[in-house]
mmCIF file of C-alpha atoms in Angstrom:
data_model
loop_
_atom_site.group_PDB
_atom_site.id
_atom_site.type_symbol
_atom_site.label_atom_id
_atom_site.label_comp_id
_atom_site.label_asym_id
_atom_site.label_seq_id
_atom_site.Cartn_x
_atom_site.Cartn_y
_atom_site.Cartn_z
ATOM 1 C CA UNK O 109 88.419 83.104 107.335
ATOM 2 C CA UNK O 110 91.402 82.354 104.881
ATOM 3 C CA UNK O 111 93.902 83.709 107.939
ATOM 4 C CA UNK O 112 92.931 81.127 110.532
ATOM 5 C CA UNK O 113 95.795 78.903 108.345
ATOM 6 C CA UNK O 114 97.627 80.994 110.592
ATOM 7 C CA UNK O 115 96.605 78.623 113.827
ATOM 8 C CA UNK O 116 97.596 75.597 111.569
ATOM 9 C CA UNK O 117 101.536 75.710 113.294
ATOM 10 C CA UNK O 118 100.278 75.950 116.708
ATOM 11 C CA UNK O 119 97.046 73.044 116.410
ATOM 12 C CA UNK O 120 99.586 70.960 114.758
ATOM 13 C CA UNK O 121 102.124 70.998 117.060
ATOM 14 C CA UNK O 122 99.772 70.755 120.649
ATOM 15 C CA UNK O 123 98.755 67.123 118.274
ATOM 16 C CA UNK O 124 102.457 66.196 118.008
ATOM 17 C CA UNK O 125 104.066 67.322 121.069
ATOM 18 C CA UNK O 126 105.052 64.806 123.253
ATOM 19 C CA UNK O 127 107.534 65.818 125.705
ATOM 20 C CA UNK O 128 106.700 67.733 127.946
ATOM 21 C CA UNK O 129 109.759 70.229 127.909
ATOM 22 C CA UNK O 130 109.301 70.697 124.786
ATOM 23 C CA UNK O 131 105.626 70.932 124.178
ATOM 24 C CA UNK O 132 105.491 74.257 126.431
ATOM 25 C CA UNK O 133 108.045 75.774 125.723
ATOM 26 C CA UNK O 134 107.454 75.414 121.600
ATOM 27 C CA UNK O 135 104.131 76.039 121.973
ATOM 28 C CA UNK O 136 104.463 79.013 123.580
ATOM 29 C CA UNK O 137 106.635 80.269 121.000
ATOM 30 C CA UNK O 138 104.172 79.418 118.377
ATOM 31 C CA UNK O 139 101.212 80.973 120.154
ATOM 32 C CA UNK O 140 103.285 84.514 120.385
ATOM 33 C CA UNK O 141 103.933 84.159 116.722
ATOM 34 C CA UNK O 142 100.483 83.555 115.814
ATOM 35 C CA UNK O 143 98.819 85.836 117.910
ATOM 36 C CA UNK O 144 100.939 88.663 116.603
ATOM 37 C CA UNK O 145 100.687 87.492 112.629
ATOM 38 C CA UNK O 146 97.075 87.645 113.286
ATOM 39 C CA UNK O 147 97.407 91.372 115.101
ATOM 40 C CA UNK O 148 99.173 92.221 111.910
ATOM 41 C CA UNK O 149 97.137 90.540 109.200
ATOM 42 C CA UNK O 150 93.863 92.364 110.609
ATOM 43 C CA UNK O 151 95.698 95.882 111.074
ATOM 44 C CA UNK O 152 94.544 96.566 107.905
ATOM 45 C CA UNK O 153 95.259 100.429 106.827
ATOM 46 C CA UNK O 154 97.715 101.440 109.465
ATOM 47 C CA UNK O 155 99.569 98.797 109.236
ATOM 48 C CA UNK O 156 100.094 99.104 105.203
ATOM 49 C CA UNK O 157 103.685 100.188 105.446
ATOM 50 C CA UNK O 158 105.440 96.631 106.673
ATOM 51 C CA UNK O 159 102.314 94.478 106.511
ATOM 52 C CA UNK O 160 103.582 92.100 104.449
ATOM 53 C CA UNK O 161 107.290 92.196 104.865
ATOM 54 C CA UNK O 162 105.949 91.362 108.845
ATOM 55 C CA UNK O 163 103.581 88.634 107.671
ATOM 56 C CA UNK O 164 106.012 86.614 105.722
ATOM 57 C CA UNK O 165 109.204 87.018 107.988
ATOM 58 C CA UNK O 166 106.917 85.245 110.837
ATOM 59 C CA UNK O 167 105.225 82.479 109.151
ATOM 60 C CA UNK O 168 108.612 81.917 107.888
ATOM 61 C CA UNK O 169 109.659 82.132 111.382
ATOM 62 C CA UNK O 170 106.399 79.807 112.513
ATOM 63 C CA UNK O 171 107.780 76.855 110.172
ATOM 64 C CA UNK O 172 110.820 77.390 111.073
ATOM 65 C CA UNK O 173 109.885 76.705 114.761
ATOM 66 C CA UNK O 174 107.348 74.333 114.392
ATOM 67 C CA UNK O 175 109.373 71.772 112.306
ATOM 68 C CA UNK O 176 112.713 72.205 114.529
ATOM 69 C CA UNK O 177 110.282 71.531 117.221
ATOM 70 C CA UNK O 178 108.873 68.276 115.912
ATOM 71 C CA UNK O 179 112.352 66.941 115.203
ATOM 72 C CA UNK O 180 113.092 68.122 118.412
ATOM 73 C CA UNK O 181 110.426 65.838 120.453
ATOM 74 C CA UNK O 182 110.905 63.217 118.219
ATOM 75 C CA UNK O 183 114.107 62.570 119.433
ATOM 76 C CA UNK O 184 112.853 63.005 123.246
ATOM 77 C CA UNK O 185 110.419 60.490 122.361
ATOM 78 C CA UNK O 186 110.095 56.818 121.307
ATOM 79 C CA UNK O 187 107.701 58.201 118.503
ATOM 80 C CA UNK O 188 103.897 58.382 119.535
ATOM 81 C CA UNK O 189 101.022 57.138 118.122
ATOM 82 C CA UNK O 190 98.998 57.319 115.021
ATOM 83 C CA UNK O 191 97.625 61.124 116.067
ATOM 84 C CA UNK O 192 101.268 62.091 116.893
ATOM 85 C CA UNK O 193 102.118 60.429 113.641
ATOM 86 C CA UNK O 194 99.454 62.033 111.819
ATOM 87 C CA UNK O 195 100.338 65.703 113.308
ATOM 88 C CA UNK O 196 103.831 65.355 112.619
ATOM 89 C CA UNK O 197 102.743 64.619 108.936
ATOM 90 C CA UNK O 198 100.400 67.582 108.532
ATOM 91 C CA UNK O 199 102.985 69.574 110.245
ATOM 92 C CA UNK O 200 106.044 68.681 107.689
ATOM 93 C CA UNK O 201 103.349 69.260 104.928
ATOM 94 C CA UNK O 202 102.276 72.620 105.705
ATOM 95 C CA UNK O 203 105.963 73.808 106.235
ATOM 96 C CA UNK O 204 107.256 72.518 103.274
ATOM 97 C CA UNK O 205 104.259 74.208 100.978
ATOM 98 C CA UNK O 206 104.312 77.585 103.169
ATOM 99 C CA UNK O 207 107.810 77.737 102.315
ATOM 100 C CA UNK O 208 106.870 77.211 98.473
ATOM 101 C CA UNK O 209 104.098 79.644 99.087
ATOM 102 C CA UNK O 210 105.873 82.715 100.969
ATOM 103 C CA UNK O 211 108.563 82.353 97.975
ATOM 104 C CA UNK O 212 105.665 83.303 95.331
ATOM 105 C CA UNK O 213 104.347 85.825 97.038
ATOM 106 C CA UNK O 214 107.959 87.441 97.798
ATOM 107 C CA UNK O 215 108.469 87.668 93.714
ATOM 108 C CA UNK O 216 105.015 89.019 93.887
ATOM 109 C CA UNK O 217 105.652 91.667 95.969
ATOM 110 C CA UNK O 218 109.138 92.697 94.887
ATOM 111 C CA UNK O 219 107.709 92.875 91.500
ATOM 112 C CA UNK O 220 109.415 90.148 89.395
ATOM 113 C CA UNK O 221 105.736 89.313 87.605
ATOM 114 C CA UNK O 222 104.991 92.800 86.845
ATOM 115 C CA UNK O 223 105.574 94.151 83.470
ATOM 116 C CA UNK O 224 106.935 97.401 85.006
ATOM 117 C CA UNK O 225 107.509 96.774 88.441
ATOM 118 C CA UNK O 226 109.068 100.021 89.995
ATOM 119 C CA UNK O 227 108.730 99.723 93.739
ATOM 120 C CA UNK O 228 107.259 96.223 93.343
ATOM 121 C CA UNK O 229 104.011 94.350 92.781
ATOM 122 C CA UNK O 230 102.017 94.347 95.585
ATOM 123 C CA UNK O 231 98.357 95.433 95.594
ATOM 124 C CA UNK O 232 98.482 98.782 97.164
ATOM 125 C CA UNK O 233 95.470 100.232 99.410
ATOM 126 C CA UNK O 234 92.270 102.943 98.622
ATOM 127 C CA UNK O 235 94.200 106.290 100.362
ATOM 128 C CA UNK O 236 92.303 106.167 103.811
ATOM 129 C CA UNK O 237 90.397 109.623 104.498
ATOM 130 C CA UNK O 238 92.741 110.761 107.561
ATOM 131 C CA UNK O 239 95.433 111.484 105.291
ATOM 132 C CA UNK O 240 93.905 114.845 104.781
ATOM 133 C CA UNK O 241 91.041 114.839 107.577
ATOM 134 C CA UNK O 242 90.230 116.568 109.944
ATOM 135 C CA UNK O 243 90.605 119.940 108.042
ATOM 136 C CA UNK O 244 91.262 123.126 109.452
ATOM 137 C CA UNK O 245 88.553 125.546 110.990
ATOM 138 C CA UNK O 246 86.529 126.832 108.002
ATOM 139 C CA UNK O 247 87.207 124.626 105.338
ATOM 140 C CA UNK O 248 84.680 121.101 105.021
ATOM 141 C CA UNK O 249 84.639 118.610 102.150
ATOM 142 C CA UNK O 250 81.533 118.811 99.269
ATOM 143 C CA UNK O 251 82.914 115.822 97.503
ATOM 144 C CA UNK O 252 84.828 112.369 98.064
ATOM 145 C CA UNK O 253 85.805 109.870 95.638
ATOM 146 C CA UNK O 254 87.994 106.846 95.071
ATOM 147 C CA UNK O 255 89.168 105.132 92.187
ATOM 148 C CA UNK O 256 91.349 102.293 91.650
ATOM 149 C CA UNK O 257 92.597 100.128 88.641
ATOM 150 C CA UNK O 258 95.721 97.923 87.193
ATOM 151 C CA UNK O 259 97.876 98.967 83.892
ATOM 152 C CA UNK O 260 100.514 97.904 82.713
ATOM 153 C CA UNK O 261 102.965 100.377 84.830
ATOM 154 C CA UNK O 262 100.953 98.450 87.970
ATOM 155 C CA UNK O 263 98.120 98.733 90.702
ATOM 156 C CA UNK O 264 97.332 102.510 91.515
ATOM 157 C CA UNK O 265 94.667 103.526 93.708
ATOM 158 C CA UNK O 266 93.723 107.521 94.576
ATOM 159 C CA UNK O 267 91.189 109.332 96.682
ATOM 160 C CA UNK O 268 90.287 112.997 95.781
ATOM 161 C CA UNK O 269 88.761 115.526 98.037
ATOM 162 C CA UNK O 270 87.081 118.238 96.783
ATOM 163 C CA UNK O 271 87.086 121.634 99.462
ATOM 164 C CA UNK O 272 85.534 124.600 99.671
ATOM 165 C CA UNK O 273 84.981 127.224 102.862
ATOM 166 C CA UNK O 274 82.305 127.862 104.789
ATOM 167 C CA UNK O 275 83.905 130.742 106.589
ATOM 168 C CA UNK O 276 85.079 134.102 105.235
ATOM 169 C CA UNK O 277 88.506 132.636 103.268
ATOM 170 C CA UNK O 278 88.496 133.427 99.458
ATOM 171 C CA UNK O 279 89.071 130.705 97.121
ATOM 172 C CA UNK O 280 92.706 132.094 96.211
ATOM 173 C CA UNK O 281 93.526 131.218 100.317
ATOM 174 C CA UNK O 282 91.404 127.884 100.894
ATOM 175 C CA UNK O 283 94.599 125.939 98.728
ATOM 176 C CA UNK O 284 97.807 128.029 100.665
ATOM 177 C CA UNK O 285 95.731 126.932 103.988
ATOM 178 C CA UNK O 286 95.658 123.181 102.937
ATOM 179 C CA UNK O 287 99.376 123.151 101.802
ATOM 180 C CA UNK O 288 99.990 124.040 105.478
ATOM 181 C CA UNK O 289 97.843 121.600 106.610
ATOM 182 C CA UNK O 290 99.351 118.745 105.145
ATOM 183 C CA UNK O 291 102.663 119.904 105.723
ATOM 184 C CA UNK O 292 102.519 120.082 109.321
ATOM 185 C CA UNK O 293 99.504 117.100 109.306
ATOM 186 C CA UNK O 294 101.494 114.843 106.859
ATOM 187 C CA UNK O 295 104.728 115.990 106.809
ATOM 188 C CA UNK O 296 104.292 116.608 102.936
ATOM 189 C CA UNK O 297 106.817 118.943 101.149
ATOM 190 C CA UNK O 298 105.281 120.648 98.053
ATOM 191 C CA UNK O 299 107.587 122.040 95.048
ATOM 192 C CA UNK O 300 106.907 125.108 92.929
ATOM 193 C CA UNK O 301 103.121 126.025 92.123
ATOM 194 C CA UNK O 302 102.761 125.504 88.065
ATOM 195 C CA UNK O 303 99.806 126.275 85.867
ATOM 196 C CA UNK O 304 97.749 123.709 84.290
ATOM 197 C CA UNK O 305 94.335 122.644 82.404
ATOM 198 C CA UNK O 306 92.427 119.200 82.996
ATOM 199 C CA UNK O 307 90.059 118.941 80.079
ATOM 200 C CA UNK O 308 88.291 122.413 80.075
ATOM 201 C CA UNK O 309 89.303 123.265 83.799
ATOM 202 C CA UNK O 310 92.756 126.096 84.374
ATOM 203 C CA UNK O 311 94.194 126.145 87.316
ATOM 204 C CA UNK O 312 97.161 125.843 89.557
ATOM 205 C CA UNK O 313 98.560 123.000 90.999
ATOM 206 C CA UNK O 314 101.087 121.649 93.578
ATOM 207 C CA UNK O 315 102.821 118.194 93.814
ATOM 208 C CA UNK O 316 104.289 116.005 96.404
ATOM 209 C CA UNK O 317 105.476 112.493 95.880
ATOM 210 C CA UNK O 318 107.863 110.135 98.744
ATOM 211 C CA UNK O 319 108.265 106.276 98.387
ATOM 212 C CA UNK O 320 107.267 104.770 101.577
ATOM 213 C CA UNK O 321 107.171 101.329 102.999
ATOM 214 C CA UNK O 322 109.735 98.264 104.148
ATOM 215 C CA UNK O 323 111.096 95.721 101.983
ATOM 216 C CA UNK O 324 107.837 93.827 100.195
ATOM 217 C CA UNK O 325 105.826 96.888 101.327
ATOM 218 C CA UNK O 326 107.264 99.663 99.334
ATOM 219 C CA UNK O 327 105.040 101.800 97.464
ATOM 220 C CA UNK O 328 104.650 105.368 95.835
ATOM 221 C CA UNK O 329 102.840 107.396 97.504
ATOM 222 C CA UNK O 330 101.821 111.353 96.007
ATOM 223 C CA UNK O 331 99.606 114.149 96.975
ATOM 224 C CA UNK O 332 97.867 117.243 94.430
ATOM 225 C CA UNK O 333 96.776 120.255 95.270
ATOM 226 C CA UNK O 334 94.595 121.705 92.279
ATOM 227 C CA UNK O 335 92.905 124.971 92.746
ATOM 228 C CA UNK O 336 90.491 126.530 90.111
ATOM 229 C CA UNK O 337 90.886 129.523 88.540
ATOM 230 C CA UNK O 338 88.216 131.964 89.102
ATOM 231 C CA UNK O 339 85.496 131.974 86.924
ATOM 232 C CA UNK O 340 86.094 128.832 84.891
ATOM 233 C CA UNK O 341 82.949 126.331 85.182
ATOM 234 C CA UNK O 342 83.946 122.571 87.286
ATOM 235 C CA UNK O 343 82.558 120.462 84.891
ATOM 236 C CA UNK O 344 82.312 116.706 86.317
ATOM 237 C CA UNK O 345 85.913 117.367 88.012
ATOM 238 C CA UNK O 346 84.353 119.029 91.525
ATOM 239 C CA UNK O 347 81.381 120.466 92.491
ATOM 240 C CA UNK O 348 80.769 123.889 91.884
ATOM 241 C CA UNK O 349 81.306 125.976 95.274
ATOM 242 C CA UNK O 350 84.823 123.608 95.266
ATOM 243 C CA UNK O 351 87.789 126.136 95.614
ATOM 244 C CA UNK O 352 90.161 122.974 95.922
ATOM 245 C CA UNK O 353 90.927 119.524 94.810
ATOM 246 C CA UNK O 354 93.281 117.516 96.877
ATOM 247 C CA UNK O 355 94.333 113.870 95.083
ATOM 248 C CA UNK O 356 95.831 111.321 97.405
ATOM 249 C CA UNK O 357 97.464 108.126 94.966
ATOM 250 C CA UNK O 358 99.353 104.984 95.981
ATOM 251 C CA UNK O 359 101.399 103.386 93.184
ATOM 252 C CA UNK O 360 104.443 101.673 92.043
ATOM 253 C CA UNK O 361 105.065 104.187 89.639
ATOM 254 C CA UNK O 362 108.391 106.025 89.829
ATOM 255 C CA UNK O 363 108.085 109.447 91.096
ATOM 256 C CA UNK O 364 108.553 112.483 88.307
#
């Protein structure tokens, strides 16, 4: 509901417009630029890379257009009434704070209220499950989870797949199959393979990590392949036919 302020440029100006050159020709301006804001605000997850560099460079656009266009049939006009009047005041008004608004959530986004702001400050998304899905013949997923949370190095969310097969693939394979995967599925570039322990668990794991995004949307974005080492029990980390763990996480946290 908070969005339909987006329709505030275009109401306002159909109540002020006057002229008719003017009142077409503005309006249909304003109607393009809402009806694409809108597209944008509600494109949700695939649109996280420029959402809101988009959003804020057309409402600024919007009040730029709306209040050019009231001066604009003001002066093709002897003034109006009391509901031209009235538009044209509710009009100014909403520029004038949009402007103040847009400005605080620029700072926001580039960071400038964060204690360590990295890439910025702007909430970043849950990883969406097609970053890994579908999976390759053979291989399904026995556990999904998400977590998010805000320190003081700045929002992080992560998903984390657990995978085992259900064909005849040893464990020691199922993890070289999904680095291929999301290499030629994401476009992911692993480094070297290194061997580590979380809490009681050994294994080996591999690491990817790219910043991603436009301008306000900027973000840190980094992939983990974990697989267990033979023998050693899951604990509360996977279940126990996992083979694999893959960790999706969005941040503004530098990459290592």
């Amino acid at each position: 509901m908070f969005r339909l302020i987006l329709l505030v440029p275009l109401a306002c100006w159909l109540l002020a417009a006057r002229a008719p050159r003017t009142r077409w020709r503005v309006g249909a301006v304003l109607a393009v630029l809402t009806a694409a804001e809108l597209g944008v605000a509600f494109g949700g997850w695939r649109v996280r890379h420029y959402q809101h560099s988009l959003e804020v460079l057309m409402i600024a656009a919007g009040v730029v257009v709306l209040l050019a266009g009231l001066i604009w049939d003001w002066a093709d006009t002897d003034g109006g009434g009391v509901r031209q009047w009235i538009a044209r005041v509710l009009g100014g008004l909403y520029g004038v704070l949009a402007l103040f608004v847009l400005l605080f959530f620029v700072l926001g986004d580039l960071g400038v209220f964060a204690s360590a702001p990295a890439y910025g400050g702007k909430a970043v998304a849950t990883p969406d499950a097609e970053l890994l899905l579908p999976l390759p013949a053979g291989l399904t997923v026995v556990d999904n989870t998400t977590n998010c949370e805000d320190s003081d190095a700045g929002p992080s969310c992560d998903r984390t797949f657990a995978i085992a097969a259900t064909d005849d693939t040893p464990d020691d394979q199922v993890a070289s199959r999904l680095l291929a995967h999301l290499g030629d599925s994401g476009g992911w570039t692993f480094g070297s393979a290194g061997a580590e322990r979380l809490a009681d668990l050994s294994g080996t794991r591999w690491r990817a990590c790219r910043t991603a995004g436009w301008w306000l949307d900027r973000q840190n974005e980094h992939v983990s392949v974990f697989a267990f080492t033979p023998g050693i029990p899951h604990n509360r980390f996977a279940p126990t036919q996992a083979a694999v763990t893959v960790e999706f996480g969005f941040s503004h946290q530098v990459c290592e």
